[in-house]
Amino acid sequence: MLASLTEFTNHQKKVAKCDLLNHTKCTNPPDCTQQFKALDFDYFKDLRMTPNSQSFVASTTWRIARAVAALLFVVGFSSAATAGEVEDRIKAAVTANTRGKVTADQVTASPVAGVYEVLSGSDIFYVDSTGRYGFVDGRLVDLQQSRDLTAARLDQLTRVDFQKLPLDLAIKEVRGNGRRVLAVFEDPGCPVCRSLHKFMSQLPDVTIYHFVYPVTDPRSVPKSRVVWCSGNRAAAWQAAMRGGEVQGSGNCDVSGIQRIVNLGEELKLQGTPVVLLANGKRLVGATPPDQFLADLDESTSQVAMRR
């Protein structure tokens, strides 16, 4: 038997080399035997094989190895071509799905199967193999429909039952016929809250439930207490949300404010302002005016259809 696997490998290489270089001269078995006499065939005896039979095995092994190598080359070339085709297809799909608004300068396969990195200018985002769905700033987006699927899902998960809100704790404001209904959690120390409050004060035909929610600025707490204890809570709140000073002591039962803060925690409100529409949808932060009005009108229509 062979002393080691290395010895066997070395012998096999010699046989394969001889067979490769002299295969045209080895058609006659005796000639083949003469060519291999210089080699040590002790291990052939142990394997009960003859030099001629081993030559046949080596020759066959070489042909198989050569065929496999050729196959691997073709497969590798085909894979590269296929990858290039996929990347070109994704580039075209991104451009088509965004109607030319986004151009994919470069597409590269990511470490995640089926997910591709897209370089557009100096920005990077990720898409699936169809080029329709993308991951942009941590959100799943349908590029074809220009729809934020993550936002849509969050909208479903964060909706509230407007009818269950403790509206008796809110400062109610009605303008016009009041048919468009909403509630807002706002803090007088929040600049965005004050801007939104000013915008909402110009809306016609609305009913707004203002929830005193002093959670972003510690200085808002004493001011909110004064408002809560005011003889005219609505007027005092308007003044506070305009950034003015509110006169008063604030010495009264302000447990209602704490109840509102607890409600905010229960509803998992994050920051201010937060608007809750009558259909249960929430608008967080500085919502663009056009979007705000569209959502408000949609909510009003949906609620009216339920009645």
PDB file of C-alpha atoms in Angstrom:
ATOM      1  CA  MET A   1       0.000   0.000   0.000  1.00  0.00           C
ATOM      2  CA  LEU A   2       1.087   3.596  -0.413  1.00  0.00           C
ATOM      3  CA  ALA A   3       2.906   5.148   2.506  1.00  0.00           C
ATOM      4  CA  SER A   4       0.819   8.300   2.195  1.00  0.00           C
ATOM      5  CA  LEU A   5      -1.788  10.115   0.155  1.00  0.00           C
ATOM      6  CA  THR A   6       0.958  12.423  -1.099  1.00  0.00           C
ATOM      7  CA  GLU A   7       2.892   9.505  -2.590  1.00  0.00           C
ATOM      8  CA  PHE A   8      -0.219   8.267  -4.360  1.00  0.00           C
ATOM      9  CA  THR A   9      -0.878  11.748  -5.746  1.00  0.00           C
ATOM     10  CA  ASN A  10       2.682  12.098  -7.055  1.00  0.00           C
ATOM     11  CA  HIS A  11       2.461   8.745  -8.840  1.00  0.00           C
ATOM     12  CA  GLN A  12      -0.880   9.672 -10.323  1.00  0.00           C
ATOM     13  CA  LYS A  13       0.569  12.928 -11.650  1.00  0.00           C
ATOM     14  CA  LYS A  14       3.432  11.031 -13.335  1.00  0.00           C
ATOM     15  CA  VAL A  15       1.039   8.603 -14.979  1.00  0.00           C
ATOM     16  CA  ALA A  16      -1.295  11.355 -16.123  1.00  0.00           C
ATOM     17  CA  LYS A  17       1.628  13.389 -17.490  1.00  0.00           C
ATOM     18  CA  CYS A  18       3.042  10.440 -19.421  1.00  0.00           C
ATOM     19  CA  ASP A  19      -0.366   9.559 -20.775  1.00  0.00           C
ATOM     20  CA  LEU A  20      -1.030  13.176 -21.795  1.00  0.00           C
ATOM     21  CA  LEU A  21       2.334  13.646 -23.563  1.00  0.00           C
ATOM     22  CA  ASN A  22       2.429  10.229 -25.208  1.00  0.00           C
ATOM     23  CA  HIS A  23      -1.206   9.280 -25.740  1.00  0.00           C
ATOM     24  CA  THR A  24      -0.662   9.016 -29.482  1.00  0.00           C
ATOM     25  CA  LYS A  25       2.050   6.455 -28.907  1.00  0.00           C
ATOM     26  CA  CYS A  26       0.123   4.424 -26.371  1.00  0.00           C
ATOM     27  CA  THR A  27      -2.389   2.824 -28.664  1.00  0.00           C
ATOM     28  CA  ASN A  28      -0.392  -0.395 -28.432  1.00  0.00           C
ATOM     29  CA  PRO A  29      -0.470  -1.818 -24.856  1.00  0.00           C
ATOM     30  CA  PRO A  30       3.149  -3.137 -24.954  1.00  0.00           C
ATOM     31  CA  ASP A  31       4.357   0.331 -25.918  1.00  0.00           C
ATOM     32  CA  CYS A  32       2.490   1.766 -22.975  1.00  0.00           C
ATOM     33  CA  THR A  33       4.076  -0.774 -20.675  1.00  0.00           C
ATOM     34  CA  GLN A  34       7.551   0.201 -21.860  1.00  0.00           C
ATOM     35  CA  GLN A  35       6.839   3.892 -21.222  1.00  0.00           C
ATOM     36  CA  PHE A  36       5.854   3.233 -17.626  1.00  0.00           C
ATOM     37  CA  LYS A  37       8.746   0.873 -16.744  1.00  0.00           C
ATOM     38  CA  ALA A  38      10.734   3.791 -15.393  1.00  0.00           C
ATOM     39  CA  LEU A  39       8.020   4.477 -12.831  1.00  0.00           C
ATOM     40  CA  ASP A  40       7.531   2.687  -9.537  1.00  0.00           C
ATOM     41  CA  PHE A  41       4.325   0.660  -9.755  1.00  0.00           C
ATOM     42  CA  ASP A  42       4.505  -1.110  -6.421  1.00  0.00           C
ATOM     43  CA  TYR A  43       1.188   0.376  -5.404  1.00  0.00           C
ATOM     44  CA  PHE A  44      -0.413  -1.104  -8.535  1.00  0.00           C
ATOM     45  CA  LYS A  45       0.381  -4.547  -7.174  1.00  0.00           C
ATOM     46  CA  ASP A  46      -1.327  -3.733  -3.908  1.00  0.00           C
ATOM     47  CA  LEU A  47      -4.337  -2.494  -5.801  1.00  0.00           C
ATOM     48  CA  ARG A  48      -4.169  -5.599  -8.026  1.00  0.00           C
ATOM     49  CA  MET A  49      -3.912  -3.362 -11.106  1.00  0.00           C
ATOM     50  CA  THR A  50      -1.524  -3.461 -14.035  1.00  0.00           C
ATOM     51  CA  PRO A  51       0.315  -0.499 -15.556  1.00  0.00           C
ATOM     52  CA  ASN A  52      -1.899  -0.739 -18.597  1.00  0.00           C
ATOM     53  CA  SER A  53      -5.130  -0.647 -16.582  1.00  0.00           C
ATOM     54  CA  GLN A  54      -3.807   2.227 -14.504  1.00  0.00           C
ATOM     55  CA  SER A  55      -2.927   4.108 -17.657  1.00  0.00           C
ATOM     56  CA  PHE A  56      -6.507   3.743 -18.763  1.00  0.00           C
ATOM     57  CA  VAL A  57      -7.755   5.076 -15.416  1.00  0.00           C
ATOM     58  CA  ALA A  58      -5.339   8.004 -15.494  1.00  0.00           C
ATOM     59  CA  SER A  59      -6.268   8.837 -19.048  1.00  0.00           C
ATOM     60  CA  THR A  60      -9.941   8.682 -18.235  1.00  0.00           C
ATOM     61  CA  THR A  61      -9.420  10.779 -15.102  1.00  0.00           C
ATOM     62  CA  TRP A  62      -7.565  13.412 -17.082  1.00  0.00           C
ATOM     63  CA  ARG A  63     -10.275  13.622 -19.708  1.00  0.00           C
ATOM     64  CA  ILE A  64     -12.924  13.991 -17.005  1.00  0.00           C
ATOM     65  CA  ALA A  65     -10.908  16.661 -15.213  1.00  0.00           C
ATOM     66  CA  ARG A  66     -10.417  18.530 -18.461  1.00  0.00           C
ATOM     67  CA  ALA A  67     -14.144  18.356 -19.229  1.00  0.00           C
ATOM     68  CA  VAL A  68     -15.028  19.573 -15.716  1.00  0.00           C
ATOM     69  CA  ALA A  69     -12.583  22.473 -16.021  1.00  0.00           C
ATOM     70  CA  ALA A  70     -14.115  23.454 -19.340  1.00  0.00           C
ATOM     71  CA  LEU A  71     -17.596  23.232 -17.826  1.00  0.00           C
ATOM     72  CA  LEU A  72     -16.614  25.388 -14.869  1.00  0.00           C
ATOM     73  CA  PHE A  73     -15.200  27.978 -17.250  1.00  0.00           C
ATOM     74  CA  VAL A  74     -18.418  28.075 -19.259  1.00  0.00           C
ATOM     75  CA  VAL A  75     -20.576  28.214 -16.122  1.00  0.00           C
ATOM     76  CA  GLY A  76     -18.460  31.000 -14.679  1.00  0.00           C
ATOM     77  CA  PHE A  77     -18.686  32.952 -17.904  1.00  0.00           C
ATOM     78  CA  SER A  78     -22.435  32.377 -18.136  1.00  0.00           C
ATOM     79  CA  SER A  79     -22.944  33.459 -14.485  1.00  0.00           C
ATOM     80  CA  ALA A  80     -21.040  36.675 -15.111  1.00  0.00           C
ATOM     81  CA  ALA A  81     -23.103  37.347 -18.199  1.00  0.00           C
ATOM     82  CA  THR A  82     -26.318  36.592 -16.320  1.00  0.00           C
ATOM     83  CA  ALA A  83     -25.323  38.885 -13.449  1.00  0.00           C
ATOM     84  CA  GLY A  84     -24.633  41.658 -15.931  1.00  0.00           C
ATOM     85  CA  GLU A  85     -27.988  41.143 -17.569  1.00  0.00           C
ATOM     86  CA  VAL A  86     -29.768  41.252 -14.202  1.00  0.00           C
ATOM     87  CA  GLU A  87     -28.008  44.487 -13.250  1.00  0.00           C
ATOM     88  CA  ASP A  88     -28.876  46.107 -16.596  1.00  0.00           C
ATOM     89  CA  ARG A  89     -32.478  44.975 -16.203  1.00  0.00           C
ATOM     90  CA  ILE A  90     -32.684  46.447 -12.697  1.00  0.00           C
ATOM     91  CA  LYS A  91     -31.241  49.751 -13.925  1.00  0.00           C
ATOM     92  CA  ALA A  92     -33.915  49.967 -16.597  1.00  0.00           C
ATOM     93  CA  ALA A  93     -36.655  48.929 -14.148  1.00  0.00           C
ATOM     94  CA  VAL A  94     -35.707  51.575 -11.565  1.00  0.00           C
ATOM     95  CA  THR A  95     -35.796  54.283 -14.227  1.00  0.00           C
ATOM     96  CA  ALA A  96     -39.100  53.025 -15.628  1.00  0.00           C
ATOM     97  CA  ASN A  97     -40.802  52.549 -12.243  1.00  0.00           C
ATOM     98  CA  THR A  98     -39.838  56.050 -11.094  1.00  0.00           C
ATOM     99  CA  ARG A  99     -40.788  57.507 -14.478  1.00  0.00           C
ATOM    100  CA  GLY A 100     -37.287  58.800 -14.982  1.00  0.00           C
ATOM    101  CA  LYS A 101     -37.091  60.616 -11.663  1.00  0.00           C
ATOM    102  CA  VAL A 102     -34.411  58.237 -10.372  1.00  0.00           C
ATOM    103  CA  THR A 103     -31.489  56.982 -12.437  1.00  0.00           C
ATOM    104  CA  ALA A 104     -29.526  53.931 -11.352  1.00  0.00           C
ATOM    105  CA  ASP A 105     -25.893  54.740 -12.136  1.00  0.00           C
ATOM    106  CA  GLN A 106     -24.645  51.428 -10.808  1.00  0.00           C
ATOM    107  CA  VAL A 107     -26.247  48.199  -9.594  1.00  0.00           C
ATOM    108  CA  THR A 108     -24.327  45.695  -7.482  1.00  0.00           C
ATOM    109  CA  ALA A 109     -25.387  42.439  -5.864  1.00  0.00           C
ATOM    110  CA  SER A 110     -25.563  42.815  -2.069  1.00  0.00           C
ATOM    111  CA  PRO A 111     -24.629  40.142   0.491  1.00  0.00           C
ATOM    112  CA  VAL A 112     -28.351  39.378   0.810  1.00  0.00           C
ATOM    113  CA  ALA A 113     -29.715  37.046  -1.854  1.00  0.00           C
ATOM    114  CA  GLY A 114     -32.149  38.801  -4.179  1.00  0.00           C
ATOM    115  CA  VAL A 115     -31.310  42.283  -2.874  1.00  0.00           C
ATOM    116  CA  TYR A 116     -29.251  44.715  -4.958  1.00  0.00           C
ATOM    117  CA  GLU A 117     -27.434  47.915  -4.089  1.00  0.00           C
ATOM    118  CA  VAL A 118     -28.298  50.877  -6.300  1.00  0.00           C
ATOM    119  CA  LEU A 119     -26.024  53.904  -6.582  1.00  0.00           C
ATOM    120  CA  SER A 120     -27.846  56.997  -7.790  1.00  0.00           C
ATOM    121  CA  GLY A 121     -25.634  60.052  -7.753  1.00  0.00           C
ATOM    122  CA  SER A 122     -24.241  60.128  -4.226  1.00  0.00           C
ATOM    123  CA  ASP A 123     -27.180  58.208  -2.739  1.00  0.00           C
ATOM    124  CA  ILE A 124     -27.436  54.478  -2.101  1.00  0.00           C
ATOM    125  CA  PHE A 125     -30.589  52.458  -1.684  1.00  0.00           C
ATOM    126  CA  TYR A 126     -31.547  48.823  -2.179  1.00  0.00           C
ATOM    127  CA  VAL A 127     -34.047  47.101  -4.450  1.00  0.00           C
ATOM    128  CA  ASP A 128     -35.319  43.617  -5.125  1.00  0.00           C
ATOM    129  CA  SER A 129     -34.508  41.754  -8.335  1.00  0.00           C
ATOM    130  CA  THR A 130     -37.510  43.305 -10.124  1.00  0.00           C
ATOM    131  CA  GLY A 131     -36.420  46.880  -9.449  1.00  0.00           C
ATOM    132  CA  ARG A 132     -39.909  47.754  -8.266  1.00  0.00           C
ATOM    133  CA  TYR A 133     -39.561  47.542  -4.495  1.00  0.00           C
ATOM    134  CA  GLY A 134     -36.837  49.511  -2.749  1.00  0.00           C
ATOM    135  CA  PHE A 135     -35.497  50.028   0.748  1.00  0.00           C
ATOM    136  CA  VAL A 136     -35.081  53.791   1.198  1.00  0.00           C
ATOM    137  CA  ASP A 137     -34.013  55.251   4.549  1.00  0.00           C
ATOM    138  CA  GLY A 138     -35.172  52.110   6.314  1.00  0.00           C
ATOM    139  CA  ARG A 139     -38.567  52.071   4.611  1.00  0.00           C
ATOM    140  CA  LEU A 140     -39.979  49.677   2.037  1.00  0.00           C
ATOM    141  CA  VAL A 141     -41.179  51.669  -0.961  1.00  0.00           C
ATOM    142  CA  ASP A 142     -43.178  50.655  -4.019  1.00  0.00           C
ATOM    143  CA  LEU A 143     -41.270  52.669  -6.629  1.00  0.00           C
ATOM    144  CA  GLN A 144     -43.895  52.057  -9.299  1.00  0.00           C
ATOM    145  CA  GLN A 145     -46.749  53.476  -7.222  1.00  0.00           C
ATOM    146  CA  SER A 146     -44.578  55.963  -5.288  1.00  0.00           C
ATOM    147  CA  ARG A 147     -45.989  54.456  -2.126  1.00  0.00           C
ATOM    148  CA  ASP A 148     -44.296  54.133   1.240  1.00  0.00           C
ATOM    149  CA  LEU A 149     -45.369  50.638   2.261  1.00  0.00           C
ATOM    150  CA  THR A 150     -43.811  50.973   5.697  1.00  0.00           C
ATOM    151  CA  ALA A 151     -45.794  54.137   6.393  1.00  0.00           C
ATOM    152  CA  ALA A 152     -48.965  52.443   5.186  1.00  0.00           C
ATOM    153  CA  ARG A 153     -48.390  49.530   7.538  1.00  0.00           C
ATOM    154  CA  LEU A 154     -47.560  51.821  10.454  1.00  0.00           C
ATOM    155  CA  ASP A 155     -50.753  53.741   9.714  1.00  0.00           C
ATOM    156  CA  GLN A 156     -52.717  50.522  10.168  1.00  0.00           C
ATOM    157  CA  LEU A 157     -50.919  49.591  13.370  1.00  0.00           C
ATOM    158  CA  THR A 158     -51.145  53.019  15.022  1.00  0.00           C
ATOM    159  CA  ARG A 159     -54.757  53.920  14.335  1.00  0.00           C
ATOM    160  CA  VAL A 160     -56.883  54.802  17.339  1.00  0.00           C
ATOM    161  CA  ASP A 161     -60.552  54.589  18.140  1.00  0.00           C
ATOM    162  CA  PHE A 162     -61.426  58.267  18.124  1.00  0.00           C
ATOM    163  CA  GLN A 163     -64.706  57.654  19.938  1.00  0.00           C
ATOM    164  CA  LYS A 164     -62.815  56.260  22.934  1.00  0.00           C
ATOM    165  CA  LEU A 165     -60.693  59.367  23.459  1.00  0.00           C
ATOM    166  CA  PRO A 166     -61.491  61.249  26.724  1.00  0.00           C
ATOM    167  CA  LEU A 167     -62.656  64.321  24.832  1.00  0.00           C
ATOM    168  CA  ASP A 168     -63.957  65.828  28.062  1.00  0.00           C
ATOM    169  CA  LEU A 169     -60.322  66.498  29.010  1.00  0.00           C
ATOM    170  CA  ALA A 170     -59.661  68.462  25.816  1.00  0.00           C
ATOM    171  CA  ILE A 171     -60.157  72.159  25.114  1.00  0.00           C
ATOM    172  CA  LYS A 172     -62.838  72.187  22.419  1.00  0.00           C
ATOM    173  CA  GLU A 173     -62.780  74.694  19.584  1.00  0.00           C
ATOM    174  CA  VAL A 174     -65.461  74.898  16.890  1.00  0.00           C
ATOM    175  CA  ARG A 175     -65.400  77.034  13.742  1.00  0.00           C
ATOM    176  CA  GLY A 176     -68.010  77.152  11.019  1.00  0.00           C
ATOM    177  CA  ASN A 177     -70.153  74.035  10.827  1.00  0.00           C
ATOM    178  CA  GLY A 178     -67.455  72.015  12.591  1.00  0.00           C
ATOM    179  CA  ARG A 179     -67.958  68.997  10.315  1.00  0.00           C
ATOM    180  CA  ARG A 180     -64.219  68.214  10.035  1.00  0.00           C
ATOM    181  CA  VAL A 181     -63.137  66.749  13.359  1.00  0.00           C
ATOM    182  CA  LEU A 182     -59.696  66.188  14.799  1.00  0.00           C
ATOM    183  CA  ALA A 183     -57.763  66.112  18.052  1.00  0.00           C
ATOM    184  CA  VAL A 184     -54.275  67.438  18.635  1.00  0.00           C
ATOM    185  CA  PHE A 185     -51.746  66.794  21.408  1.00  0.00           C
ATOM    186  CA  GLU A 186     -49.634  69.925  21.650  1.00  0.00           C
ATOM    187  CA  ASP A 187     -47.038  71.562  23.882  1.00  0.00           C
ATOM    188  CA  PRO A 188     -46.769  75.378  24.183  1.00  0.00           C
ATOM    189  CA  GLY A 189     -42.975  75.031  24.348  1.00  0.00           C
ATOM    190  CA  CYS A 190     -42.800  73.166  21.014  1.00  0.00           C
ATOM    191  CA  PRO A 191     -42.077  75.460  17.998  1.00  0.00           C
ATOM    192  CA  VAL A 192     -43.616  73.019  15.508  1.00  0.00           C
ATOM    193  CA  CYS A 193     -46.713  72.805  17.702  1.00  0.00           C
ATOM    194  CA  ARG A 194     -47.092  76.569  17.620  1.00  0.00           C
ATOM    195  CA  SER A 195     -46.736  76.636  13.819  1.00  0.00           C
ATOM    196  CA  LEU A 196     -49.312  73.895  13.413  1.00  0.00           C
ATOM    197  CA  HIS A 197     -51.638  75.623  15.878  1.00  0.00           C
ATOM    198  CA  LYS A 198     -51.473  78.797  13.781  1.00  0.00           C
ATOM    199  CA  PHE A 199     -52.196  76.833  10.617  1.00  0.00           C
ATOM    200  CA  MET A 200     -55.185  75.056  12.167  1.00  0.00           C
ATOM    201  CA  SER A 201     -56.583  78.352  13.481  1.00  0.00           C
ATOM    202  CA  GLN A 202     -57.149  79.335   9.846  1.00  0.00           C
ATOM    203  CA  LEU A 203     -59.097  76.229   8.875  1.00  0.00           C
ATOM    204  CA  PRO A 204     -62.841  76.636   8.263  1.00  0.00           C
ATOM    205  CA  ASP A 205     -65.546  74.216   9.357  1.00  0.00           C
ATOM    206  CA  VAL A 206     -63.541  72.323  11.936  1.00  0.00           C
ATOM    207  CA  THR A 207     -63.941  70.964  15.427  1.00  0.00           C
ATOM    208  CA  ILE A 208     -60.606  70.724  17.178  1.00  0.00           C
ATOM    209  CA  TYR A 209     -59.995  69.032  20.503  1.00  0.00           C
ATOM    210  CA  HIS A 210     -56.799  70.474  21.994  1.00  0.00           C
ATOM    211  CA  PHE A 211     -55.080  68.187  24.500  1.00  0.00           C
ATOM    212  CA  VAL A 212     -52.656  69.978  26.819  1.00  0.00           C
ATOM    213  CA  TYR A 213     -49.550  67.834  26.509  1.00  0.00           C
ATOM    214  CA  PRO A 214     -46.476  69.471  28.132  1.00  0.00           C
ATOM    215  CA  VAL A 215     -43.833  66.800  27.494  1.00  0.00           C
ATOM    216  CA  THR A 216     -41.156  68.414  25.328  1.00  0.00           C
ATOM    217  CA  ASP A 217     -40.139  71.506  27.320  1.00  0.00           C
ATOM    218  CA  PRO A 218     -39.990  71.598  31.150  1.00  0.00           C
ATOM    219  CA  ARG A 219     -41.005  75.256  31.054  1.00  0.00           C
ATOM    220  CA  SER A 220     -44.304  74.189  29.527  1.00  0.00           C
ATOM    221  CA  VAL A 221     -45.436  72.483  32.719  1.00  0.00           C
ATOM    222  CA  PRO A 222     -46.061  75.596  34.858  1.00  0.00           C
ATOM    223  CA  LYS A 223     -47.592  77.404  31.883  1.00  0.00           C
ATOM    224  CA  SER A 224     -49.934  74.484  31.247  1.00  0.00           C
ATOM    225  CA  ARG A 225     -50.948  74.459  34.898  1.00  0.00           C
ATOM    226  CA  VAL A 226     -51.868  78.152  34.685  1.00  0.00           C
ATOM    227  CA  VAL A 227     -53.929  77.499  31.549  1.00  0.00           C
ATOM    228  CA  TRP A 228     -55.688  74.576  33.194  1.00  0.00           C
ATOM    229  CA  CYS A 229     -56.607  76.662  36.196  1.00  0.00           C
ATOM    230  CA  SER A 230     -57.730  79.660  34.129  1.00  0.00           C
ATOM    231  CA  GLY A 231     -61.337  80.810  34.210  1.00  0.00           C
ATOM    232  CA  ASN A 232     -61.271  80.863  30.382  1.00  0.00           C
ATOM    233  CA  ARG A 233     -59.194  77.825  29.510  1.00  0.00           C
ATOM    234  CA  ALA A 234     -59.714  78.164  25.741  1.00  0.00           C
ATOM    235  CA  ALA A 235     -58.529  81.786  25.591  1.00  0.00           C
ATOM    236  CA  ALA A 236     -55.602  81.061  27.886  1.00  0.00           C
ATOM    237  CA  TRP A 237     -54.525  78.134  25.697  1.00  0.00           C
ATOM    238  CA  GLN A 238     -54.687  80.247  22.561  1.00  0.00           C
ATOM    239  CA  ALA A 239     -52.432  82.817  24.201  1.00  0.00           C
ATOM    240  CA  ALA A 240     -49.994  80.139  25.372  1.00  0.00           C
ATOM    241  CA  MET A 241     -49.802  78.602  21.913  1.00  0.00           C
ATOM    242  CA  ARG A 242     -49.035  82.006  20.421  1.00  0.00           C
ATOM    243  CA  GLY A 243     -45.999  82.146  22.685  1.00  0.00           C
ATOM    244  CA  GLY A 244     -47.435  84.717  25.056  1.00  0.00           C
ATOM    245  CA  GLU A 245     -47.415  84.769  28.822  1.00  0.00           C
ATOM    246  CA  VAL A 246     -50.425  83.494  30.687  1.00  0.00           C
ATOM    247  CA  GLN A 247     -51.343  85.095  33.974  1.00  0.00           C
ATOM    248  CA  GLY A 248     -52.579  83.024  36.888  1.00  0.00           C
ATOM    249  CA  SER A 249     -51.495  80.924  39.842  1.00  0.00           C
ATOM    250  CA  GLY A 250     -51.877  77.408  38.563  1.00  0.00           C
ATOM    251  CA  ASN A 251     -53.058  76.309  41.988  1.00  0.00           C
ATOM    252  CA  CYS A 252     -55.943  73.983  41.241  1.00  0.00           C
ATOM    253  CA  ASP A 253     -56.602  70.352  40.520  1.00  0.00           C
ATOM    254  CA  VAL A 254     -54.383  69.632  37.528  1.00  0.00           C
ATOM    255  CA  SER A 255     -54.800  65.861  37.598  1.00  0.00           C
ATOM    256  CA  GLY A 256     -56.458  66.171  34.198  1.00  0.00           C
ATOM    257  CA  ILE A 257     -53.087  67.107  32.684  1.00  0.00           C
ATOM    258  CA  GLN A 258     -51.532  64.008  34.167  1.00  0.00           C
ATOM    259  CA  ARG A 259     -54.322  61.913  32.750  1.00  0.00           C
ATOM    260  CA  ILE A 260     -53.601  63.344  29.306  1.00  0.00           C
ATOM    261  CA  VAL A 261     -49.898  62.570  29.671  1.00  0.00           C
ATOM    262  CA  ASN A 262     -50.787  59.023  30.691  1.00  0.00           C
ATOM    263  CA  LEU A 263     -53.053  58.764  27.655  1.00  0.00           C
ATOM    264  CA  GLY A 264     -50.199  59.827  25.425  1.00  0.00           C
ATOM    265  CA  GLU A 265     -48.015  57.082  26.835  1.00  0.00           C
ATOM    266  CA  GLU A 266     -50.809  54.569  26.370  1.00  0.00           C
ATOM    267  CA  LEU A 267     -51.192  55.609  22.728  1.00  0.00           C
ATOM    268  CA  LYS A 268     -47.397  55.511  22.318  1.00  0.00           C
ATOM    269  CA  LEU A 269     -47.247  59.105  21.156  1.00  0.00           C
ATOM    270  CA  GLN A 270     -43.699  60.067  20.273  1.00  0.00           C
ATOM    271  CA  GLY A 271     -43.010  63.773  20.500  1.00  0.00           C
ATOM    272  CA  THR A 272     -45.328  66.607  19.557  1.00  0.00           C
ATOM    273  CA  PRO A 273     -47.432  67.634  17.805  1.00  0.00           C
ATOM    274  CA  VAL A 274     -49.578  64.574  17.137  1.00  0.00           C
ATOM    275  CA  VAL A 275     -52.894  64.954  15.337  1.00  0.00           C
ATOM    276  CA  LEU A 276     -55.549  62.252  15.579  1.00  0.00           C
ATOM    277  CA  LEU A 277     -58.165  62.389  12.847  1.00  0.00           C
ATOM    278  CA  ALA A 278     -61.724  61.167  13.297  1.00  0.00           C
ATOM    279  CA  ASN A 279     -61.024  58.054  11.193  1.00  0.00           C
ATOM    280  CA  GLY A 280     -58.266  57.057  13.620  1.00  0.00           C
ATOM    281  CA  LYS A 281     -55.300  58.085  11.496  1.00  0.00           C
ATOM    282  CA  ARG A 282     -52.477  59.938  13.223  1.00  0.00           C
ATOM    283  CA  LEU A 283     -50.302  62.679  11.772  1.00  0.00           C
ATOM    284  CA  VAL A 284     -46.998  63.158  13.539  1.00  0.00           C
ATOM    285  CA  GLY A 285     -44.835  66.254  13.438  1.00  0.00           C
ATOM    286  CA  ALA A 286     -44.788  68.841  10.692  1.00  0.00           C
ATOM    287  CA  THR A 287     -47.149  67.402   8.100  1.00  0.00           C
ATOM    288  CA  PRO A 288     -47.107  69.417   4.836  1.00  0.00           C
ATOM    289  CA  PRO A 289     -50.269  71.563   4.568  1.00  0.00           C
ATOM    290  CA  ASP A 290     -51.516  69.916   1.359  1.00  0.00           C
ATOM    291  CA  GLN A 291     -51.116  66.467   2.869  1.00  0.00           C
ATOM    292  CA  PHE A 292     -52.743  67.591   6.114  1.00  0.00           C
ATOM    293  CA  LEU A 293     -55.812  68.919   4.303  1.00  0.00           C
ATOM    294  CA  ALA A 294     -56.060  65.831   2.076  1.00  0.00           C
ATOM    295  CA  ASP A 295     -55.935  63.510   5.075  1.00  0.00           C
ATOM    296  CA  LEU A 296     -58.431  65.638   6.985  1.00  0.00           C
ATOM    297  CA  ASP A 297     -60.915  65.630   4.085  1.00  0.00           C
ATOM    298  CA  GLU A 298     -60.457  61.891   3.568  1.00  0.00           C
ATOM    299  CA  SER A 299     -61.138  61.303   7.241  1.00  0.00           C
ATOM    300  CA  THR A 300     -64.280  63.438   7.107  1.00  0.00           C
ATOM    301  CA  SER A 301     -65.586  61.529   4.085  1.00  0.00           C
ATOM    302  CA  GLN A 302     -64.883  58.137   5.636  1.00  0.00           C
ATOM    303  CA  VAL A 303     -66.621  59.041   8.882  1.00  0.00           C
ATOM    304  CA  ALA A 304     -69.629  60.412   6.982  1.00  0.00           C
ATOM    305  CA  MET A 305     -69.943  57.156   5.010  1.00  0.00           C
ATOM    306  CA  ARG A 306     -70.096  55.145   8.234  1.00  0.00           C
ATOM    307  CA  ARG A 307     -73.159  57.026   9.435  1.00  0.00           C
TER     308      ARG A 307
END
